mmCIF file of C-alpha atoms in Angstrom:
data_model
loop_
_atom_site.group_PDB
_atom_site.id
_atom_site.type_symbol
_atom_site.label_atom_id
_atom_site.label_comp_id
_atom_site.label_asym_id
_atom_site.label_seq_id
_atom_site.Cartn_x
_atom_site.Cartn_y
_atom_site.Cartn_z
ATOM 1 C CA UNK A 1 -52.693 -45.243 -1.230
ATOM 2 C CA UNK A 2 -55.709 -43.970 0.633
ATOM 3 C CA UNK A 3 -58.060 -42.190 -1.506
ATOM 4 C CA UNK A 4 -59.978 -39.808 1.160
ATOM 5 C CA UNK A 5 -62.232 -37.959 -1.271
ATOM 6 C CA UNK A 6 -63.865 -40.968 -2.977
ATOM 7 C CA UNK A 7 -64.096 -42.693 0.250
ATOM 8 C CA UNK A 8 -66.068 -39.919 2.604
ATOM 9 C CA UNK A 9 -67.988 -39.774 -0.408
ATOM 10 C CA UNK A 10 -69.097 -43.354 -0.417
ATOM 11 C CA UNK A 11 -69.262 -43.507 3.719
ATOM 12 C CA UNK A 12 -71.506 -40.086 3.201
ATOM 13 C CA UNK A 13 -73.634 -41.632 0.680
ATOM 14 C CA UNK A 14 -74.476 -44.572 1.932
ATOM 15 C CA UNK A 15 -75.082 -43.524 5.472
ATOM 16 C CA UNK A 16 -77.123 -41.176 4.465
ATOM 17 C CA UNK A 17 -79.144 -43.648 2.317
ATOM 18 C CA UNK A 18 -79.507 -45.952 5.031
ATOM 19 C CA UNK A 19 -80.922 -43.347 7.421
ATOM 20 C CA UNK A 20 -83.343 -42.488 4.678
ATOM 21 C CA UNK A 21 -84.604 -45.820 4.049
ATOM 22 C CA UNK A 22 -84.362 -46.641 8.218
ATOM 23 C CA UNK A 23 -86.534 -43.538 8.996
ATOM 24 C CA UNK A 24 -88.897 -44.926 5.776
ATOM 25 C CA UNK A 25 -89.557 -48.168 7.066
ATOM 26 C CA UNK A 26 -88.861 -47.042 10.895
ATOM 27 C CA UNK A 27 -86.345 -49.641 11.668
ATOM 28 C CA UNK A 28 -84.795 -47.256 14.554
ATOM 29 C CA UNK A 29 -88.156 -47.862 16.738
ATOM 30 C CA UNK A 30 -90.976 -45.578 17.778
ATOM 31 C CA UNK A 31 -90.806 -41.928 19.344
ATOM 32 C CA UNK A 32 -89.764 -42.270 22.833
ATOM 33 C CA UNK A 33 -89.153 -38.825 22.811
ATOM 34 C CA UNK A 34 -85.124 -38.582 22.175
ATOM 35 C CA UNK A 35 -83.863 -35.842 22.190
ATOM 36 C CA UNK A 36 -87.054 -33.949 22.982
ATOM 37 C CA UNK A 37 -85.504 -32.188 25.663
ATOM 38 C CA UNK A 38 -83.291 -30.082 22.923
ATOM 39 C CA UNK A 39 -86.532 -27.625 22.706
ATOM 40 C CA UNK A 40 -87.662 -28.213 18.922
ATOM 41 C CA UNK A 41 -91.271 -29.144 19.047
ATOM 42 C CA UNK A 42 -91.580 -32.904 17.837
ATOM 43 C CA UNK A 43 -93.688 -32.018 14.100
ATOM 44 C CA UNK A 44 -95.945 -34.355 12.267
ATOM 45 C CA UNK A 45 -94.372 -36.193 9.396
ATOM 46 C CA UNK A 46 -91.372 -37.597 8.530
ATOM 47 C CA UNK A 47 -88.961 -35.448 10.128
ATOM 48 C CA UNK A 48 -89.980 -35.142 13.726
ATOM 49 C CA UNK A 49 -87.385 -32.277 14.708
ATOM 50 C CA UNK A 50 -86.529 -30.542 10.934
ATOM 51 C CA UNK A 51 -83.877 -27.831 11.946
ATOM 52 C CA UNK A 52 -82.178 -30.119 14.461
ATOM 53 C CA UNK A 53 -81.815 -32.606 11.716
ATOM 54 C CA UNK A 54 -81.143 -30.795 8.616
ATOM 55 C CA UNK A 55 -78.466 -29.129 10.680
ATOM 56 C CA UNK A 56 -76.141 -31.762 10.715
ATOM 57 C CA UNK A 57 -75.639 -31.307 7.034
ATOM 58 C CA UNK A 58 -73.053 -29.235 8.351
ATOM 59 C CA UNK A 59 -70.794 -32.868 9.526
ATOM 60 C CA UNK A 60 -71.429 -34.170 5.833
ATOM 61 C CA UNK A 61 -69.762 -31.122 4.682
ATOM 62 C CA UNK A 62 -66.964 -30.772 6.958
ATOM 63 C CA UNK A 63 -66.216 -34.352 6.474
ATOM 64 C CA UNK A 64 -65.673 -33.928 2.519
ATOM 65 C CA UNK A 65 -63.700 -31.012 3.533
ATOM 66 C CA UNK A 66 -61.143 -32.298 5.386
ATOM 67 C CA UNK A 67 -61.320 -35.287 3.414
ATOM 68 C CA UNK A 68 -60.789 -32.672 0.141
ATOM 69 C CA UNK A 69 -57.746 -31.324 1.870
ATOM 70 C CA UNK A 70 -56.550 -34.349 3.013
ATOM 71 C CA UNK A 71 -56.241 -35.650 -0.283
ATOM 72 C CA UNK A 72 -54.913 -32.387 -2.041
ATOM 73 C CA UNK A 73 -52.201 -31.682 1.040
ATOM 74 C CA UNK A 74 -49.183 -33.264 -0.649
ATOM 75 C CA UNK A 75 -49.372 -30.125 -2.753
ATOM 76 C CA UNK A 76 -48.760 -28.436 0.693
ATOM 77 C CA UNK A 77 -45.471 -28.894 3.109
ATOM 78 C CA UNK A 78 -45.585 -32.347 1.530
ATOM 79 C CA UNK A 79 -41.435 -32.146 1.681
ATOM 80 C CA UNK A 80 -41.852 -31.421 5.583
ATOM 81 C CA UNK A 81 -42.411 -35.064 6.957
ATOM 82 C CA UNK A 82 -46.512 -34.421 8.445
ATOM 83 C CA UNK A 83 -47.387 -36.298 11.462
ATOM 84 C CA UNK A 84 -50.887 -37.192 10.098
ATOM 85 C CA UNK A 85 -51.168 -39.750 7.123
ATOM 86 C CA UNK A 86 -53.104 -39.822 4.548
ATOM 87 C CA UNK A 87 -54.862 -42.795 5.824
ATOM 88 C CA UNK A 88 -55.365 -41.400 9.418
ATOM 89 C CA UNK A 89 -56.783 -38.360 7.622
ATOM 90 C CA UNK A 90 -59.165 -40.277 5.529
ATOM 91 C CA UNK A 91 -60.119 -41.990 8.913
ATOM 92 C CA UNK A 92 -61.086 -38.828 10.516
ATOM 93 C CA UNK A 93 -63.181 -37.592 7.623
ATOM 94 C CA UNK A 94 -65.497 -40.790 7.693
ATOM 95 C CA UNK A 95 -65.800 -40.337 11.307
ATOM 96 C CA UNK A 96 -66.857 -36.808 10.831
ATOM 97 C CA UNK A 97 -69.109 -37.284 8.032
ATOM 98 C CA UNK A 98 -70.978 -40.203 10.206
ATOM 99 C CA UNK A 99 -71.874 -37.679 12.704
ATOM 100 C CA UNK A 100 -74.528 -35.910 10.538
ATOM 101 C CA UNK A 101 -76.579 -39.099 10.049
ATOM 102 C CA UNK A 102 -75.945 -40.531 13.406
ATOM 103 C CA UNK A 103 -77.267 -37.467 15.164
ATOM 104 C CA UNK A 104 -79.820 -36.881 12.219
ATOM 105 C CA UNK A 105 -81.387 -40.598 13.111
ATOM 106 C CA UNK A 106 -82.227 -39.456 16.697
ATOM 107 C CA UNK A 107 -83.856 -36.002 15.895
ATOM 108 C CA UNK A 108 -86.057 -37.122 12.841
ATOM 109 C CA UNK A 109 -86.938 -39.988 14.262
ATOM 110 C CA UNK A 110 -86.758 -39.405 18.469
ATOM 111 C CA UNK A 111 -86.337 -43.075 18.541
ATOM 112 C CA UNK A 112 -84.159 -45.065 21.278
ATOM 113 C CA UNK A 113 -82.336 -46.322 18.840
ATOM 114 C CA UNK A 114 -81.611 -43.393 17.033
ATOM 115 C CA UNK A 115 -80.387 -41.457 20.596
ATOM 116 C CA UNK A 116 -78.071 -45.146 20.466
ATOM 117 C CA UNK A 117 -76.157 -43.978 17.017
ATOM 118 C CA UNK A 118 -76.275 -40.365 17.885
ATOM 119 C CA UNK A 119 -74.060 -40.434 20.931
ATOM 120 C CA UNK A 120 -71.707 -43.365 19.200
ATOM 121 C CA UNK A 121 -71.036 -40.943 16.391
ATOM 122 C CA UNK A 122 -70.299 -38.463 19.127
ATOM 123 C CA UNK A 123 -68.167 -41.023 20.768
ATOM 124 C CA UNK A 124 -66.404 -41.552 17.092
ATOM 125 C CA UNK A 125 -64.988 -38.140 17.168
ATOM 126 C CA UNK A 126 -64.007 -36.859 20.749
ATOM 127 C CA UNK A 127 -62.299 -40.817 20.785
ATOM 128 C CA UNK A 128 -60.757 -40.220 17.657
ATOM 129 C CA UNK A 129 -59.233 -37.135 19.594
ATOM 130 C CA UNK A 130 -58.184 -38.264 22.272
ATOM 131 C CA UNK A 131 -56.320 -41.284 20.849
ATOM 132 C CA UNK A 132 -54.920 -39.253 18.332
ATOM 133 C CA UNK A 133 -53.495 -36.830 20.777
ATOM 134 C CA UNK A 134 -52.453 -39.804 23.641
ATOM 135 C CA UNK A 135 -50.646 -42.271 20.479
ATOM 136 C CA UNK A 136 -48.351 -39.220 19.645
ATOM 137 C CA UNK A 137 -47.623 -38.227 23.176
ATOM 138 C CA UNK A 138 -46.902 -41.624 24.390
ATOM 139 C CA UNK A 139 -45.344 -42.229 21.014
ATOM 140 C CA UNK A 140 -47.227 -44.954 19.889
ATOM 141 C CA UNK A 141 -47.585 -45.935 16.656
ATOM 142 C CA UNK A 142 -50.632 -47.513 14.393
ATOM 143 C CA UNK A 143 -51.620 -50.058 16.919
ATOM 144 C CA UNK A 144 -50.951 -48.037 20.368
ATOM 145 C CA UNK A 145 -53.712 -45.398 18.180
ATOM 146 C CA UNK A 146 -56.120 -48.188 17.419
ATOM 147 C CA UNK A 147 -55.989 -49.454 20.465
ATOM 148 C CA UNK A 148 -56.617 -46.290 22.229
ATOM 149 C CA UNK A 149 -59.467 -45.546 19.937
ATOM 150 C CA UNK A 150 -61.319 -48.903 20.750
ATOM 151 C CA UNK A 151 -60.707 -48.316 24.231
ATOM 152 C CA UNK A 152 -62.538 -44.990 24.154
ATOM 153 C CA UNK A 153 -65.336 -45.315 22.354
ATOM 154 C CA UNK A 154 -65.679 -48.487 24.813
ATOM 155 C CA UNK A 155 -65.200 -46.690 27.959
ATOM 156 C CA UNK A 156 -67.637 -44.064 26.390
ATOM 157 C CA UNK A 157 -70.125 -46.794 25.779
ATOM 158 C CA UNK A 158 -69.962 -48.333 29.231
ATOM 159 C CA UNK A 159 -70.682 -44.606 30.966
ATOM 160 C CA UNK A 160 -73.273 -43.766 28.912
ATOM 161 C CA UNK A 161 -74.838 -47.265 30.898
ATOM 162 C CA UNK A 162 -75.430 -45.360 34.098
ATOM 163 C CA UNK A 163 -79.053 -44.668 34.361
ATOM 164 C CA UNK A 164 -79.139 -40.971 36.586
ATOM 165 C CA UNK A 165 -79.031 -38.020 35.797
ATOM 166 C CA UNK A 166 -75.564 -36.082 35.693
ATOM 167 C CA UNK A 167 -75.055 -31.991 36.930
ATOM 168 C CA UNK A 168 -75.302 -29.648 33.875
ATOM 169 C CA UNK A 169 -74.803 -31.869 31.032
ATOM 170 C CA UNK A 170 -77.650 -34.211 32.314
ATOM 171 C CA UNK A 171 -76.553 -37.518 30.329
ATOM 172 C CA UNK A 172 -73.487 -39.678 31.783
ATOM 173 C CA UNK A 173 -72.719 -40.224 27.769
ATOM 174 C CA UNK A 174 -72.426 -36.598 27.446
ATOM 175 C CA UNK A 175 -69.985 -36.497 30.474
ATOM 176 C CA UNK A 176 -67.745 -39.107 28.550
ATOM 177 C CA UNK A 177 -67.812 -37.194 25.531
ATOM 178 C CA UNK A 178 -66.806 -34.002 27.656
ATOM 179 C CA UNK A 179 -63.943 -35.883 29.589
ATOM 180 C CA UNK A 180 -62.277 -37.334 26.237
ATOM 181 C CA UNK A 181 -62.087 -33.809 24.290
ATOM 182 C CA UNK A 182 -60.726 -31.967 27.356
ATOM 183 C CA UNK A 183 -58.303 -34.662 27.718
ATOM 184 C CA UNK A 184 -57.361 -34.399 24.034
ATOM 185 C CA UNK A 185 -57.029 -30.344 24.718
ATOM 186 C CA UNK A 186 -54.636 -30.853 27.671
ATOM 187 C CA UNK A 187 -52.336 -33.686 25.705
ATOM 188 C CA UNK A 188 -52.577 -31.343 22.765
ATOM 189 C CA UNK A 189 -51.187 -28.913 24.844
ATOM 190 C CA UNK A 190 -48.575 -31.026 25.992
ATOM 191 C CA UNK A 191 -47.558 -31.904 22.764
ATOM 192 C CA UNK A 192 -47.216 -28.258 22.182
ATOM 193 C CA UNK A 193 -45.336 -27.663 24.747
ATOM 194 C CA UNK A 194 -42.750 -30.863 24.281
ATOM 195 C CA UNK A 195 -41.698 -28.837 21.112
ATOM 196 C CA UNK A 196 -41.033 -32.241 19.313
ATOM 197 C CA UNK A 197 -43.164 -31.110 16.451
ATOM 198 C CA UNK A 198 -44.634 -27.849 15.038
ATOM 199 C CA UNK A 199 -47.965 -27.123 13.689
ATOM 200 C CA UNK A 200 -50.471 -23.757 12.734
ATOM 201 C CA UNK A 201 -51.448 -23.152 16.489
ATOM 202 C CA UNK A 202 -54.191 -20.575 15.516
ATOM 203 C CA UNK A 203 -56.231 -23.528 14.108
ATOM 204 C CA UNK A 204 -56.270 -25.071 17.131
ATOM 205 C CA UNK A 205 -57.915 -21.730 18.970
ATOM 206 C CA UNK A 206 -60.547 -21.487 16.357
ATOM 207 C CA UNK A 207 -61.818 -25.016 17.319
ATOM 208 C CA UNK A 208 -61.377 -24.833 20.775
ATOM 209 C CA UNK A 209 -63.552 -21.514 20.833
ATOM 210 C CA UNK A 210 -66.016 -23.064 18.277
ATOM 211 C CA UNK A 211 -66.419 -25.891 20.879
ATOM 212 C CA UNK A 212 -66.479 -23.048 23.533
ATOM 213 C CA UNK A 213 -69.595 -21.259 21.532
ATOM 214 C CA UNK A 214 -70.987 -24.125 20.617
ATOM 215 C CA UNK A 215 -71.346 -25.377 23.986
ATOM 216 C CA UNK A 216 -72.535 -21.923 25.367
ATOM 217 C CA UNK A 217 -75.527 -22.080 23.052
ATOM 218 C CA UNK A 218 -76.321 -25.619 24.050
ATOM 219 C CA UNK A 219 -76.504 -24.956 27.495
ATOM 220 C CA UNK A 220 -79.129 -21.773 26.647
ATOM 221 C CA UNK A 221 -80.614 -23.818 24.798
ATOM 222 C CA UNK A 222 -80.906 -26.579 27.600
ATOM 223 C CA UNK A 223 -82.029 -23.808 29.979
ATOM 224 C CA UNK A 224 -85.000 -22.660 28.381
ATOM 225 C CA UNK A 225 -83.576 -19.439 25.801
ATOM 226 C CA UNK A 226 -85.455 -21.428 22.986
ATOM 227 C CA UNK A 227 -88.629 -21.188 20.736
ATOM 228 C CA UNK A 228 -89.911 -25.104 20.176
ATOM 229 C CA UNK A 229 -92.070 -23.723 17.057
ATOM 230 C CA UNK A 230 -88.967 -22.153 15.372
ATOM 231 C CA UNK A 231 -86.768 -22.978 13.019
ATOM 232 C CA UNK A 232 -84.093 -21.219 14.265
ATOM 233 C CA UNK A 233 -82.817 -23.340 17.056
ATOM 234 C CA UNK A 234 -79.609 -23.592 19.508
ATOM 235 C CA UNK A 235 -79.381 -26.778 19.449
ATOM 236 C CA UNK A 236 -78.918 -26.227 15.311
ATOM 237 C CA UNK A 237 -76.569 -24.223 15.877
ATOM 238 C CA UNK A 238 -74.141 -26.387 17.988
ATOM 239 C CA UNK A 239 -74.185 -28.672 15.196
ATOM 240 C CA UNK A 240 -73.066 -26.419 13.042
ATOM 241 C CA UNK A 241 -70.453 -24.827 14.941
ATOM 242 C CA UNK A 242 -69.202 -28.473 16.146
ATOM 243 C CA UNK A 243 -68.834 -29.068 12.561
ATOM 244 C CA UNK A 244 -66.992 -26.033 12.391
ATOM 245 C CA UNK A 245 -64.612 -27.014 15.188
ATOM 246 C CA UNK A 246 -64.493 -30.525 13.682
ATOM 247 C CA UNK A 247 -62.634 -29.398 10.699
ATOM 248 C CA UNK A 248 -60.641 -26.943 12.229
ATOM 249 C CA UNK A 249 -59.135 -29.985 14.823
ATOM 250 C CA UNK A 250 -58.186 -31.546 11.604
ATOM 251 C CA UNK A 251 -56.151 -28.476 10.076
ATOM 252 C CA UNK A 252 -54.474 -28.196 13.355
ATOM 253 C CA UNK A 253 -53.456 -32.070 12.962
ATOM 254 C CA UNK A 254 -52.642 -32.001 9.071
ATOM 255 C CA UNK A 255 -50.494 -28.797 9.673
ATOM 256 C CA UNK A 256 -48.350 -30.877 12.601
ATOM 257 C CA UNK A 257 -44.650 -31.389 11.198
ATOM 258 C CA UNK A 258 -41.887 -33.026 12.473
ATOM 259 C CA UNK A 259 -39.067 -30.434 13.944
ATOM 260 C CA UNK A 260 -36.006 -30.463 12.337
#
């Protein structure tokens, strides 16, 4: 039986450890300026971009949170047959909780390498997603979700090769990530619609419009509505409200049922 607690714990310590030390001994490269472009002035030290890093914290925590209901939800509709198992939850909750050190490594250390393991933990979740939704609306099982998943974060990996620009979301990688949660919105929606299951719809709305918000604020952000000597940032903030949506997604999943 999956454990999920113990396990994000271990995934979230040791990532997190391994950062640390990587950033010590700067294994993830020089500063080629990653990620300077999200308007936090680059500071001496360490920590090259503090608020932009420190805010992913916010991952870490809504990784143990889902992984904390995850493992307490047989206490909850256990008796009503739920879509999402234990071992898919404990899944997600890893993924989640690598997004705080993966984008962490690119703003504390601006490195090329570091930009590399932020946008695969980005590619970790909105795959995760979409596979998720596509297994259970093609009805696939295990291995129709894994192999979705591999196949996204693959396709993801293979955009994010094309050198140009891209129109308001600048990075083709970005434009992946984009396509794969809006397609994981619309099969959701399908889903919902098919009527083959039921689930707590208003999680779903709060972390659709947390992704809504959070994107908002990136895109002021992006524009210029920023103070690089501040540690109040936008760009902080869309971690922490992608965080928010992160474990919102998951209620929405853990609260899907099978209609009887």
């Amino acid at each position: 039986m999956p454990r999920p607690v113990p396990t994000s714990v271990a995934v979230a310590a040791g990532s997190t450890a391994l950062l640390a030390l990587a950033v010590a001994q700067g294994w993830l490269g020089t500063d080629v300026g990653r990620g300077a472009n999200f308007c936090e002035r680059a500071r001496p030290g360490a920590i090259a971009q503090p608020a932009n890093t420190l805010s992913n914290i916010g991952f870490v925590v809504a990784g143990l949170l889902v992984a904390h209901h995850a493992q307490h939800r047989r206490h909850h509709r256990a008796c009503a047959g739920p879509v999402m198992s234990t071992g898919v939850a404990t899944l997600f909750a890893c993924v989640v909780v690598l997004l705080g050190p993966g984008s962490a490594a690119m703003h504390a250390t601006q490195s090329e390498w570091g930009g590399h393991l932020d946008m695969l933990s980005m590619y970790l979740v909105a795959g995760f997603a979409a596979a998720w939704a596509w297994a259970r609306w093609a009805r696939r099982g295990t291995a129709g979700f894994v192999t979705a998943y591999v196949v996204s974060v693959a396709a993801c990996e293979a955009v994010g090769l094309w050198p140009d620009p891209v129109p308001v979301v600048n990075y083709s990688g970005n434009l992946a990530f984009g396509v794969l949660l809006l397609g994981a919105v619309g099969l959701e929606t399908a889903l919902w619609r098919r009527g083959e299951t039921s689930r707590v719809f208003r999680h779903g709305v709060v972390a659709v419009a947390s992704m809504l918000v959070a994107f908002s604020i990136w895109l002021l952000s992006n524009a210029g509505w920023c103070d690089p000597d501040s540690l109040l940032q936008g760009h902080a903030a869309w971690h922490v409200l992608c965080a928010v949506a992160a474990y919102w997604l998951y209620r929405l999943h853990a609260s899907e049922v099978r209609a009887t």
